[in-house]
Short mmCIF file of C-alpha atoms in Angstrom, two decimals:
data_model
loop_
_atom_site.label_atom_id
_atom_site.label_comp_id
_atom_site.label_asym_id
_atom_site.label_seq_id
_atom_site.Cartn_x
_atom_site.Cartn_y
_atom_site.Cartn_z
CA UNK A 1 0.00 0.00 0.00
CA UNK A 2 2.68 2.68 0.75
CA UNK A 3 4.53 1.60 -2.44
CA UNK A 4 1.17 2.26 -4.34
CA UNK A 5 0.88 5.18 -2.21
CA UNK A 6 4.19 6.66 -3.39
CA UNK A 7 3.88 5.85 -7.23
CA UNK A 8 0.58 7.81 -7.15
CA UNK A 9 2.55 11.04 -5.58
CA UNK A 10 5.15 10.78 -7.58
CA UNK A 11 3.01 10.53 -10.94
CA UNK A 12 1.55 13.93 -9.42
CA UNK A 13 4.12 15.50 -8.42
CA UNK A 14 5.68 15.20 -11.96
CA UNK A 15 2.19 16.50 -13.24
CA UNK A 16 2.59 19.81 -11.96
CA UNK A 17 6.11 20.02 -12.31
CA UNK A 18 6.10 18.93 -15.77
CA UNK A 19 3.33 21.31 -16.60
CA UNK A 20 3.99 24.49 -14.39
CA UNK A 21 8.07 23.73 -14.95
CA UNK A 22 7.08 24.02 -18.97
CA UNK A 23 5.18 27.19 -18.47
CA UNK A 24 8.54 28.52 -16.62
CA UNK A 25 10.84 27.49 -18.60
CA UNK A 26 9.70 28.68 -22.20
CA UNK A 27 8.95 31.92 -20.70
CA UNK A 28 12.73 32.49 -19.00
CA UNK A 29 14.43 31.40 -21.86
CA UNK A 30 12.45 33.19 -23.97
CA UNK A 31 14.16 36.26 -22.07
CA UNK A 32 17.66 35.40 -23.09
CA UNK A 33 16.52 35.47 -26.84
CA UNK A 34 17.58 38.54 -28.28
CA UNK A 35 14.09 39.59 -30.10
CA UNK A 36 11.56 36.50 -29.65
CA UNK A 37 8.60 37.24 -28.52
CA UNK A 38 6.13 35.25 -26.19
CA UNK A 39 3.12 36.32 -28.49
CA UNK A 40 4.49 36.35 -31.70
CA UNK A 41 6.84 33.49 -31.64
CA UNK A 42 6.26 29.69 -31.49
CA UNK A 43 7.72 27.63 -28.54
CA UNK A 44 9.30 25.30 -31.03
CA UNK A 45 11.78 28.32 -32.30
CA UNK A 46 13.51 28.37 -28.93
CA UNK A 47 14.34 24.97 -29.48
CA UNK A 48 15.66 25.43 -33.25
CA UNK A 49 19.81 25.44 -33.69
CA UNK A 50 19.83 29.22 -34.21
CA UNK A 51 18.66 29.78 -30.54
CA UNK A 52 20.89 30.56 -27.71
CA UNK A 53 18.60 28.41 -25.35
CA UNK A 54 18.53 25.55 -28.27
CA UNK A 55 20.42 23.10 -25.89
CA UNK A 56 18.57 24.08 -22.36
CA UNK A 57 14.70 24.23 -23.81
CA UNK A 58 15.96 20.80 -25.84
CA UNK A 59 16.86 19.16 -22.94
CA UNK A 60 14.18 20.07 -20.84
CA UNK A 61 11.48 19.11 -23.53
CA UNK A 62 13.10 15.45 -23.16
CA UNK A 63 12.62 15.61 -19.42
CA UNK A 64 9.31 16.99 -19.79
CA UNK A 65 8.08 13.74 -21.52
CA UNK A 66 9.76 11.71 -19.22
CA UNK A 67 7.71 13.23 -16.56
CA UNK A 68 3.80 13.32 -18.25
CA UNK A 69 4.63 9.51 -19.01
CA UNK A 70 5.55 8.90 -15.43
CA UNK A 71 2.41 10.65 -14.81
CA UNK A 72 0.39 8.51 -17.53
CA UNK A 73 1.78 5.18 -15.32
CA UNK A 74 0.84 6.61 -12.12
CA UNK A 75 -2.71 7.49 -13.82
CA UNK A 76 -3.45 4.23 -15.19
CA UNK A 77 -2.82 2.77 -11.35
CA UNK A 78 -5.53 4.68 -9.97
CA UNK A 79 -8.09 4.86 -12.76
CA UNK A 80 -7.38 0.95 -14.13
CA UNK A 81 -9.37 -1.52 -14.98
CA UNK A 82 -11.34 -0.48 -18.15
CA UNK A 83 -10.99 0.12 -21.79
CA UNK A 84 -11.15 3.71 -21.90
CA UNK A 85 -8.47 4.16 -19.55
CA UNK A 86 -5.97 2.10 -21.61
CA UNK A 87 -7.13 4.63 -24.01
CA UNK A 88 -6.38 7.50 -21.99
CA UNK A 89 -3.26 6.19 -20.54
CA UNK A 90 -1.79 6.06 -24.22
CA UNK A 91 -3.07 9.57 -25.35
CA UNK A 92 -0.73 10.67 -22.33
CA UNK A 93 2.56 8.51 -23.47
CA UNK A 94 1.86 9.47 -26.96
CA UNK A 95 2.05 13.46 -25.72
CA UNK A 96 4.42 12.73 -24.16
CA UNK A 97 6.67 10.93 -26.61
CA UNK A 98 5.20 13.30 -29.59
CA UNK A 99 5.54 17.07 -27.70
CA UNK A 100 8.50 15.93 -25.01
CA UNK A 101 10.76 13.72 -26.43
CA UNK A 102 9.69 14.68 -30.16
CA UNK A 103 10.43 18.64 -30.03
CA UNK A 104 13.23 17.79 -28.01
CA UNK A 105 14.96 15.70 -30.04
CA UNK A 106 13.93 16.92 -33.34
CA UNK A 107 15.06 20.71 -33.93
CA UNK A 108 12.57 22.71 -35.39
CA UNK A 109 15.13 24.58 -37.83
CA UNK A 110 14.32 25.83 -41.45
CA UNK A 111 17.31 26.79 -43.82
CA UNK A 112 16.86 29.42 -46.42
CA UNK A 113 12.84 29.70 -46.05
CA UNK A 114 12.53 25.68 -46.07
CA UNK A 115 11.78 23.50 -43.50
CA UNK A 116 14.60 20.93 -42.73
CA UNK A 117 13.73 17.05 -42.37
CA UNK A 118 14.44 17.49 -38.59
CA UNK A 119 11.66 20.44 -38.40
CA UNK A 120 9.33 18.21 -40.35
CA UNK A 121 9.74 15.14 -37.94
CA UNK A 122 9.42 17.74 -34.79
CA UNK A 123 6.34 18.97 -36.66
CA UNK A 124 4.63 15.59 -37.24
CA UNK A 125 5.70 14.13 -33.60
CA UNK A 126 4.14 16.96 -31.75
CA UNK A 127 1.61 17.25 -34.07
CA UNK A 128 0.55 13.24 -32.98
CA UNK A 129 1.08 14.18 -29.38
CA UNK A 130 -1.35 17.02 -29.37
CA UNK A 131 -4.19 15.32 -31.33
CA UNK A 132 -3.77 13.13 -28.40
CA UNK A 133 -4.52 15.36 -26.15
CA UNK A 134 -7.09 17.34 -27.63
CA UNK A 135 -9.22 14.35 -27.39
CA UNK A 136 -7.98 13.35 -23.87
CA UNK A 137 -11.12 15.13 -22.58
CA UNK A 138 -13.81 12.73 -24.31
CA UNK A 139 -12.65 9.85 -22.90
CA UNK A 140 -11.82 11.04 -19.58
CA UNK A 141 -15.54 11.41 -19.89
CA UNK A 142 -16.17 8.29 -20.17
CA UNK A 143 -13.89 7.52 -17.12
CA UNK A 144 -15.74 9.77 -14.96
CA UNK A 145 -19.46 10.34 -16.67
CA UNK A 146 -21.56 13.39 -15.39
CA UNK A 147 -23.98 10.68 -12.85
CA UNK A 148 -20.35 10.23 -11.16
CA UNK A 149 -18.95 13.77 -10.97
CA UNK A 150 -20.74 16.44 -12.73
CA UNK A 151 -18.27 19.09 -12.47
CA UNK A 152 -15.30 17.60 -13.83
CA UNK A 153 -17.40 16.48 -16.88
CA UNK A 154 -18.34 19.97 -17.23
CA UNK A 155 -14.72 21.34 -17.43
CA UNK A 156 -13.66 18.31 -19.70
CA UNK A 157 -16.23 19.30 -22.18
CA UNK A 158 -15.14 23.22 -21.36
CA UNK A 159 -11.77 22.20 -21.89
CA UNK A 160 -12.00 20.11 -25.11
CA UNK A 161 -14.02 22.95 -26.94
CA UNK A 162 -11.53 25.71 -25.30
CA UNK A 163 -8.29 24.18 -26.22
CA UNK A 164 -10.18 23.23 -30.33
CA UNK A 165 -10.97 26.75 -30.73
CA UNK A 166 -7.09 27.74 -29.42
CA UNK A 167 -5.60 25.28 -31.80
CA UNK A 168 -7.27 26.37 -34.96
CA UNK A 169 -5.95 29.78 -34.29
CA UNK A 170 -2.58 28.60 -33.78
CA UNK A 171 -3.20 26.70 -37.02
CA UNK A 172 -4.32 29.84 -38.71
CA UNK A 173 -0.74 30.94 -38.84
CA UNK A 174 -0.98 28.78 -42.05
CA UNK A 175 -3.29 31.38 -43.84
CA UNK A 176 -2.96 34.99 -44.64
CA UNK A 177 -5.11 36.09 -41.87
CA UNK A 178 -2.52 38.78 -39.94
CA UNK A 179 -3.93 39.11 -37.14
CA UNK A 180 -4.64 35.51 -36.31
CA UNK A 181 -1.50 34.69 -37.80
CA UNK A 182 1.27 37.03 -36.11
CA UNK A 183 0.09 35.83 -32.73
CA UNK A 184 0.84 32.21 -33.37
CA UNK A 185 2.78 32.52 -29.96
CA UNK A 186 0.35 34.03 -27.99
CA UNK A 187 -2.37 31.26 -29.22
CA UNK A 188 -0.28 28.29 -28.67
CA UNK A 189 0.39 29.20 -24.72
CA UNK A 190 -3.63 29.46 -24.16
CA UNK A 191 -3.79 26.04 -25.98
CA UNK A 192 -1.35 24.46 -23.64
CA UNK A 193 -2.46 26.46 -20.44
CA UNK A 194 -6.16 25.21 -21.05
CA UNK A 195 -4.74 21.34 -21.26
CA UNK A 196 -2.04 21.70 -18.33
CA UNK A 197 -4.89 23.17 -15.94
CA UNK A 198 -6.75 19.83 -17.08
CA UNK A 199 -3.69 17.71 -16.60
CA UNK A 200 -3.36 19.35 -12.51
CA UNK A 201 -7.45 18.98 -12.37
CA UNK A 202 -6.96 15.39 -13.17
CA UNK A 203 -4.10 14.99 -10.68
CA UNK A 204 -5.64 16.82 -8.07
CA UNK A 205 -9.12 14.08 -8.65
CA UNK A 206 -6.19 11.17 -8.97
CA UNK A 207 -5.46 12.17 -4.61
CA UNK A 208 -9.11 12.19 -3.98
CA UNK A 209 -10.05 8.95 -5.78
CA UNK A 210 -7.31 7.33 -4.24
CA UNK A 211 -8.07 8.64 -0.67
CA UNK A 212 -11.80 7.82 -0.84
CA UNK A 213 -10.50 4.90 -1.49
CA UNK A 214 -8.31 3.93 1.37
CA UNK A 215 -11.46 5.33 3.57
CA UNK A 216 -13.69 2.57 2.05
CA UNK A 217 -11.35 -0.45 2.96
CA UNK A 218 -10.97 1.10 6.62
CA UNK A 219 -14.09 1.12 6.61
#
């Protein structure tokens, strides 16, 4: 039980550090970037070969997959048995693997106007890692329908329709569209913020769950 009891912690613990760390990190090393800009400028640029923070952000995207799949093991103990959260479990890894150890490993960079086969394999990686998570939400509702907790079905719907209508304006950065386009930055940081609160909401329900649980076998 206290070995159980310790995976679980750690799997949160790495949660929040893994999402507030993110948060914290982009936005200090986005400071020793002579002229990038949180708004304007994509995360993924402060991990391309031309940055001064290339190694550091690299490094730490690594880590940070390291620590949401540590997080997607601890989940899986709490939430397991059923279908949907094998499901889940795997749209975690594959975030993970796709927007940690993918734009970590894989350099964003373009050369003369022309993206570079490591950009392309950085793009497609985190590309699979945040479909994952954009649909993380449904089946988290599935996991824990509205007759079980109504609130947290609420905010996975909020959260699922938030972070859709974020991502197509970080996708519109593909169009001609100025407005929508030159804040690409500034759009991809709500996207992320909306699905790391989730992330900490789902690790703060992982302590209660398990909790309630200890409560019933006392009892």
């Amino acid at each position: 039980m206290k070995r159980r009891k310790i995976l679980i912690l750690t799997g949160v613990f790495a949660c929040f550090f893994g999402c507030i760390g993110d948060f914290v990190m982009t936005f200090v090393s986005g400071l020793f970037y002579p002229g990038y800009s949180q708004l304007r400028d994509t995360m993924s640029s402060l991990g391309a070969s031309d940055s001064p923070v290339s190694d550091i952000i690299s490094w730490w995207w690594v880590v940070l997959g390291l620590l949401i799949i540590l997080f997607a093991w601890s989940f899986r103990r709490v939430f397991y048995p059923g279908k949907y959260v094998r499901t889940a479990t795997w749209l975690l890894i594959l975030y993970g693997l796709g927007e940690g150890f993918g734009s970590g490993l894989f350099k964003a960079d373009i050369t003369e106007g022309v993206l570079t086969q490591s950009a392309w394999i950085h793009d497609a990686l985190g590309g699979i890692g945040v479909a994952a998570l954009v649909v993380l939400p449904l089946y988290m509702q599935q996991i824990i329908p509205r007759n079980v907790h109504r609130w947290f079905y609420m905010l996975s719907t909020s959260v699922f329709f938030i972070g859709l209508f974020f991502l197509l304006l970080f996708l519109a950065r593909y169009t001609n569209i100025a407005i929508l386009a030159g804040y690409k930055g500034l759009w991809q940081r709500l996207f992320i913020l909306d699905y790391y609160v989730y992330l900490m909401s789902i690790a703060i329900l992982m302590i209660r769950r398990e909790g309630c649980r200890r409560d019933k076998k006392k009892g």
